[in-house]
mmCIF file of C-alpha atoms and ligand atoms in Angstrom:
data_model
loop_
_atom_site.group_PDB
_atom_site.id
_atom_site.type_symbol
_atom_site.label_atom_id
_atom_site.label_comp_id
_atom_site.label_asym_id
_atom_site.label_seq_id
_atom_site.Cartn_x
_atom_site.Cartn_y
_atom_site.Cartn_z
ATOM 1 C CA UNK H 1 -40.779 -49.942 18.520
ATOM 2 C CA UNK H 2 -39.173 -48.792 21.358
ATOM 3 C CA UNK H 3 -36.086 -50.502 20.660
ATOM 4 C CA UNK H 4 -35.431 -49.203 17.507
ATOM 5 C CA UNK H 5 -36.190 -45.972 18.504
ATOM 6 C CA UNK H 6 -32.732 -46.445 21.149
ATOM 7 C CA UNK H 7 -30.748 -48.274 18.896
ATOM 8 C CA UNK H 8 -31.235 -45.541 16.083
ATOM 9 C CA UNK H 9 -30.678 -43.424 19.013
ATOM 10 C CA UNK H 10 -27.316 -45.099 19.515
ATOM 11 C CA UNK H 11 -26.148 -45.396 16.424
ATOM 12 C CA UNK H 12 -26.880 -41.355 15.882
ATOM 13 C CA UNK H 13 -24.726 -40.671 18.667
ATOM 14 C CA UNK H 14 -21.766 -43.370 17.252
ATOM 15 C CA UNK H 15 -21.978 -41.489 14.468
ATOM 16 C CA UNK H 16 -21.885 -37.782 15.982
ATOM 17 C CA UNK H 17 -18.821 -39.049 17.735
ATOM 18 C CA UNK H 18 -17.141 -40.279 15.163
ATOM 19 C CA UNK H 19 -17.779 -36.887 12.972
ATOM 20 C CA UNK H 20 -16.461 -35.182 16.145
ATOM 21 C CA UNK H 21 -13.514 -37.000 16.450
ATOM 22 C CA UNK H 22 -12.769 -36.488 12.993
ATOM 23 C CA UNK H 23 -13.107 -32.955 12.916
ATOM 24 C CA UNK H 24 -10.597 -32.317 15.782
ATOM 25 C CA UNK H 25 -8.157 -34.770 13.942
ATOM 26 C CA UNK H 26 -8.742 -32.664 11.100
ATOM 27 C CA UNK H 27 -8.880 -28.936 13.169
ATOM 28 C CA UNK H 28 -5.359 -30.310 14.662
ATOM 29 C CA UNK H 29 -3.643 -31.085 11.686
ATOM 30 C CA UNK H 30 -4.549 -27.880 9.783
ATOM 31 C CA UNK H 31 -4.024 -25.764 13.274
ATOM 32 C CA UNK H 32 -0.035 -27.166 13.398
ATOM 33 C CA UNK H 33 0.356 -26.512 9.891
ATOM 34 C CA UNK H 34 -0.924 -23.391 9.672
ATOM 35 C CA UNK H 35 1.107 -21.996 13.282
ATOM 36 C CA UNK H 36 4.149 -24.011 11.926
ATOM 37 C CA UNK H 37 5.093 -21.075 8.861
ATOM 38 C CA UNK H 38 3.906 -18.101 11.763
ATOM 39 C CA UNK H 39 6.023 -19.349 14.129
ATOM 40 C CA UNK H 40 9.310 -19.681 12.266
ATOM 41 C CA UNK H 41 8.499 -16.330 10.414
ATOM 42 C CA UNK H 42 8.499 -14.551 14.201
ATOM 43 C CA UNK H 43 10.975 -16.515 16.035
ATOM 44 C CA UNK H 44 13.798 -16.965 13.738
ATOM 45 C CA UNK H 45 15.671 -20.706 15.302
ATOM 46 C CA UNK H 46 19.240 -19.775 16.519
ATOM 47 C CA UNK H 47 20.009 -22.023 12.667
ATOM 48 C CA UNK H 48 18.465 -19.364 10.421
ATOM 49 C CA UNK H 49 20.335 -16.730 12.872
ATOM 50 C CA UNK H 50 23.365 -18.133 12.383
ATOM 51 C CA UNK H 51 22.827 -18.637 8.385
ATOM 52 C CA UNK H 52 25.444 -16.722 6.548
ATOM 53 C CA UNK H 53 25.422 -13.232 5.131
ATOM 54 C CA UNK H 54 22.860 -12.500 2.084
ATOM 55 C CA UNK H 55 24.661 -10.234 -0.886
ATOM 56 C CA UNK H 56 22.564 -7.752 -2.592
ATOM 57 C CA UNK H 57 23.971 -6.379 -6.249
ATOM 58 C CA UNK H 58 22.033 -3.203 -6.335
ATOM 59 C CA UNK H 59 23.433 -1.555 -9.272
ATOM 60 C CA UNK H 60 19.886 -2.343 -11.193
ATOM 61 C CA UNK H 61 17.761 -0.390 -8.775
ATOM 62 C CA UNK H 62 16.186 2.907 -10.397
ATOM 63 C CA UNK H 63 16.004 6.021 -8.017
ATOM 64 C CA UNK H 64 12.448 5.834 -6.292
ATOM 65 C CA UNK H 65 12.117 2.055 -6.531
ATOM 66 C CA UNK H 66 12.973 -0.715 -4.699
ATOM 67 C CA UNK H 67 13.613 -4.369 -4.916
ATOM 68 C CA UNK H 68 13.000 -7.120 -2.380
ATOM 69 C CA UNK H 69 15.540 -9.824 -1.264
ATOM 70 C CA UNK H 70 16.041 -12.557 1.126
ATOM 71 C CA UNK H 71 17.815 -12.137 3.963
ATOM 72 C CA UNK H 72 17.971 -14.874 6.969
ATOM 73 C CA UNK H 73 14.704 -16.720 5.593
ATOM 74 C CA UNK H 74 12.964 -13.253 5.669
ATOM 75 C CA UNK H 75 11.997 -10.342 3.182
ATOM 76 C CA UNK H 76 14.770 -7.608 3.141
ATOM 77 C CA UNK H 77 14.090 -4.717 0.922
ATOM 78 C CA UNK H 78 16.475 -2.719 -0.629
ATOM 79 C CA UNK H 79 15.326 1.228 -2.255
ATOM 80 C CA UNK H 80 17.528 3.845 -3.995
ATOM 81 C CA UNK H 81 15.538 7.433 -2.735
ATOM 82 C CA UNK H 82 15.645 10.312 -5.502
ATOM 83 C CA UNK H 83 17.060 13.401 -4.379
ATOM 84 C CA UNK H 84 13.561 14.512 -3.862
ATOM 85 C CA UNK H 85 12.832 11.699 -1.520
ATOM 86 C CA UNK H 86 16.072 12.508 0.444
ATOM 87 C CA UNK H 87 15.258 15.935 1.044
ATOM 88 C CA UNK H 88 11.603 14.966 1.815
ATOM 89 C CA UNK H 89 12.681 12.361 4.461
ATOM 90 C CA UNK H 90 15.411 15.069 5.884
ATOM 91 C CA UNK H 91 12.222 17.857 6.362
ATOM 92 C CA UNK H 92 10.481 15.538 8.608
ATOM 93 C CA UNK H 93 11.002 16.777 12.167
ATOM 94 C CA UNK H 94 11.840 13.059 13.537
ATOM 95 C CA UNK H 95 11.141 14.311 17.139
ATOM 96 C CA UNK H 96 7.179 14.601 16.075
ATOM 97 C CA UNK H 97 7.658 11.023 15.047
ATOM 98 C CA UNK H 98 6.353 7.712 16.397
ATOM 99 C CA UNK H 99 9.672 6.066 16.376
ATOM 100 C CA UNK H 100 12.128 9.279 15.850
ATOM 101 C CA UNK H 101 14.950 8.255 13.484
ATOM 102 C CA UNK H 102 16.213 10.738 10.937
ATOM 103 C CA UNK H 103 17.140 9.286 7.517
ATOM 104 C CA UNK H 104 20.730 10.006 8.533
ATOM 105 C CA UNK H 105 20.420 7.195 11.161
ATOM 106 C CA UNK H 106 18.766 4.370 8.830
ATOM 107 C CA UNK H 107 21.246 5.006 5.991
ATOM 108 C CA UNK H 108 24.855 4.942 5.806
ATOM 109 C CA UNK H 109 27.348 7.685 5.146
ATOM 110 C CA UNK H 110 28.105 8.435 1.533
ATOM 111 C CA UNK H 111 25.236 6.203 0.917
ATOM 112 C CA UNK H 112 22.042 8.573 1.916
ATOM 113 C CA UNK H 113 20.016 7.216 -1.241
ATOM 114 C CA UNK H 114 19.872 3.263 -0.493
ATOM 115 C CA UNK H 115 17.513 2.183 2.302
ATOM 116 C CA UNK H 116 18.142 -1.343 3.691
ATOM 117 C CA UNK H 117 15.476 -2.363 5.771
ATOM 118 C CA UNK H 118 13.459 -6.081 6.591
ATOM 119 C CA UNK H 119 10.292 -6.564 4.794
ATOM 120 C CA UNK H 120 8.623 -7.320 7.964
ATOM 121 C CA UNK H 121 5.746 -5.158 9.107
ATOM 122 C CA UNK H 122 6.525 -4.345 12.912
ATOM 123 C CA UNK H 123 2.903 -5.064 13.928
ATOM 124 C CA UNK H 124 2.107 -8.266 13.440
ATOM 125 C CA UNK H 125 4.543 -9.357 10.726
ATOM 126 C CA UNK H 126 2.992 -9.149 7.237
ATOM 127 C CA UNK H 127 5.274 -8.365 4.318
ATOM 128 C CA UNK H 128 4.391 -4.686 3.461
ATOM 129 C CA UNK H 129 4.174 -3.739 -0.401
ATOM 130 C CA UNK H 130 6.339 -1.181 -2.283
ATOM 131 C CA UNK H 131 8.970 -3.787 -3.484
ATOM 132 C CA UNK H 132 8.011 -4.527 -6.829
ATOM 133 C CA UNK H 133 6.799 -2.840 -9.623
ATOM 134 C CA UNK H 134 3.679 -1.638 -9.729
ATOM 135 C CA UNK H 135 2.825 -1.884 -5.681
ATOM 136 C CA UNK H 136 0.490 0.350 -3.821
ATOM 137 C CA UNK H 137 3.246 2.201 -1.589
ATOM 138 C CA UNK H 138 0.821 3.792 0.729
ATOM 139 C CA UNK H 139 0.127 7.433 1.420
ATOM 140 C CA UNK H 140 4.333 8.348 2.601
ATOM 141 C CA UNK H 141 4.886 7.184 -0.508
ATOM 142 C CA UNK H 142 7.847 4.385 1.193
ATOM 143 C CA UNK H 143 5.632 0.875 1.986
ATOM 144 C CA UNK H 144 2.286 -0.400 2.831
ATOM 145 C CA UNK H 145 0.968 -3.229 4.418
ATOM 146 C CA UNK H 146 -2.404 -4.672 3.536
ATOM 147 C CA UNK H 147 -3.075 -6.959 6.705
ATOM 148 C CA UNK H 148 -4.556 -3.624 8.950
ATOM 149 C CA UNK H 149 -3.003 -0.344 7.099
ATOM 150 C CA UNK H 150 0.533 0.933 8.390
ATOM 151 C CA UNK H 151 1.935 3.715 6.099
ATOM 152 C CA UNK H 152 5.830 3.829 6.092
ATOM 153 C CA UNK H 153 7.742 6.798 4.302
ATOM 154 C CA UNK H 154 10.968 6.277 1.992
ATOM 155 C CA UNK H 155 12.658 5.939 4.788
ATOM 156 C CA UNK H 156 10.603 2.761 6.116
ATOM 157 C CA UNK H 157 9.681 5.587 9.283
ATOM 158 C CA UNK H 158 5.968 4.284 10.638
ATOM 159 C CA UNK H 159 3.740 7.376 9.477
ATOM 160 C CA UNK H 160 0.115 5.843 10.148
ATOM 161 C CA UNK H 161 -1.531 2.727 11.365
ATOM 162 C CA UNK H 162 -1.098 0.119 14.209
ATOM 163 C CA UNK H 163 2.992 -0.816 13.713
ATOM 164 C CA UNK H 164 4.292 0.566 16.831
ATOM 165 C CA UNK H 165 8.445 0.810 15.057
ATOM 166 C CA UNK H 166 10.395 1.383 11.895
ATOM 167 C CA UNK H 167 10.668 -1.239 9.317
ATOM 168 C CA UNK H 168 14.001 -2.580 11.191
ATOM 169 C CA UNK H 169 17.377 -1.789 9.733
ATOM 170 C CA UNK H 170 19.419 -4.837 9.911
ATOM 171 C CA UNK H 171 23.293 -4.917 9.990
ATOM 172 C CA UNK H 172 24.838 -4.554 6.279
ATOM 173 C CA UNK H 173 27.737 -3.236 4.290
ATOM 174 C CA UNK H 174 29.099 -1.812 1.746
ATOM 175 C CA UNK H 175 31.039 -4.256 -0.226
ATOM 176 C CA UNK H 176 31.541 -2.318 -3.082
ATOM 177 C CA UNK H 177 29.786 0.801 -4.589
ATOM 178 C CA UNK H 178 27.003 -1.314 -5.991
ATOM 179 C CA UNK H 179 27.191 -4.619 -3.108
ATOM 180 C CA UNK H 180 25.365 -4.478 -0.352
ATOM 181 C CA UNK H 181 26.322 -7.885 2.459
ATOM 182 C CA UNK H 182 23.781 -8.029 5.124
ATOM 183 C CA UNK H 183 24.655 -10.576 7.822
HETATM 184 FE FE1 LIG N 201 1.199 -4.778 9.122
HETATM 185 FE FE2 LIG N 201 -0.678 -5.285 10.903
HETATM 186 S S1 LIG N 201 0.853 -6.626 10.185
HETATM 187 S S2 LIG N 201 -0.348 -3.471 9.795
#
């Protein structure tokens, strides 16, 4: 009957509704959650700023690998360059560079073989691989990041892809020969 006909018409659209409200309770949950982690990797809160120094013993990194730490809630990574590497990295004419730094201005005096830099990908953020054992470390032989392809060389320069910097070279020091205290 007609009737019938509107009230299963009715209750179709009670239904629908309800789905839809359901799905936008569920789209809203899973949206904050998942912006929640992106947010505080990108904007560090003045707290994590203000956290105190992270220590690094590197005494157990090999030449031509590197290890990854934590510094300030984020990846820091920490390599020992061979003396190949060094003179590599010194060849490059950093004037033909994206973001021209020689290796002389990412390391520290006396210390030309340990890279410190964040293991942060300047384009968007991803962690870039090369850290650990066994990681692909991208065509400069430094770090790569999977999300859309930036090469960086051993001395975490931008060679190729989309990042528009260097892997960032926080503040640090030499504790001791084999201490490194970024903060
Ligand atoms: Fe690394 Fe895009 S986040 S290439």
């Amino acid at each position: 009957t007609p009737e019938a006909a509107v009230e299963h018409g009715e209750d179709g659209v009670r239904r629908r509704d309800f789905i839809n409200i359901a799905a936008i309770g569920a789209a809203g949950v899973g949206g904050a959650s998942v912006l929640l982690p992106l947010i505080s990797q990108m904007a560090p809160s003045e707290d994590v700023l203000a956290e105190s120094s992270t220590e690094v013993d590197i005494s157990a990194i090999e030449p031509g690998q590197a290890i990854k730490a934590i510094f300030r809630k984020q990846p820091l990574f920490v390599r020992r360059l061979t003396e190949k590497e060094i003179a590599e990295a010194g060849a490059v004419n950093a004037g033909s560079l994206r973001d021209p730094q020689t290796l002389e201005e990412r390391t520290k005096e006396g210390h030309r073989d340990i890279l410190v830099t964040m293991g942060v990908c300047t384009h968007l953020g991803c962690v870039p691989l090369g850290a650990a054992e066994g990681e692909v470390k991208g065509e400069f032989g430094g770090y790569f990041c999977p999300c859309h392809g930036s090469h960086y060389d051993t001395a975490g320069r931008i060679r190729k892809g989309p990042a528009p910097t260097n892997l960032e070279v926080p503040e640090y020091v030499f504790t001791s020969d084999t201490v490194i205290q970024a903060g």
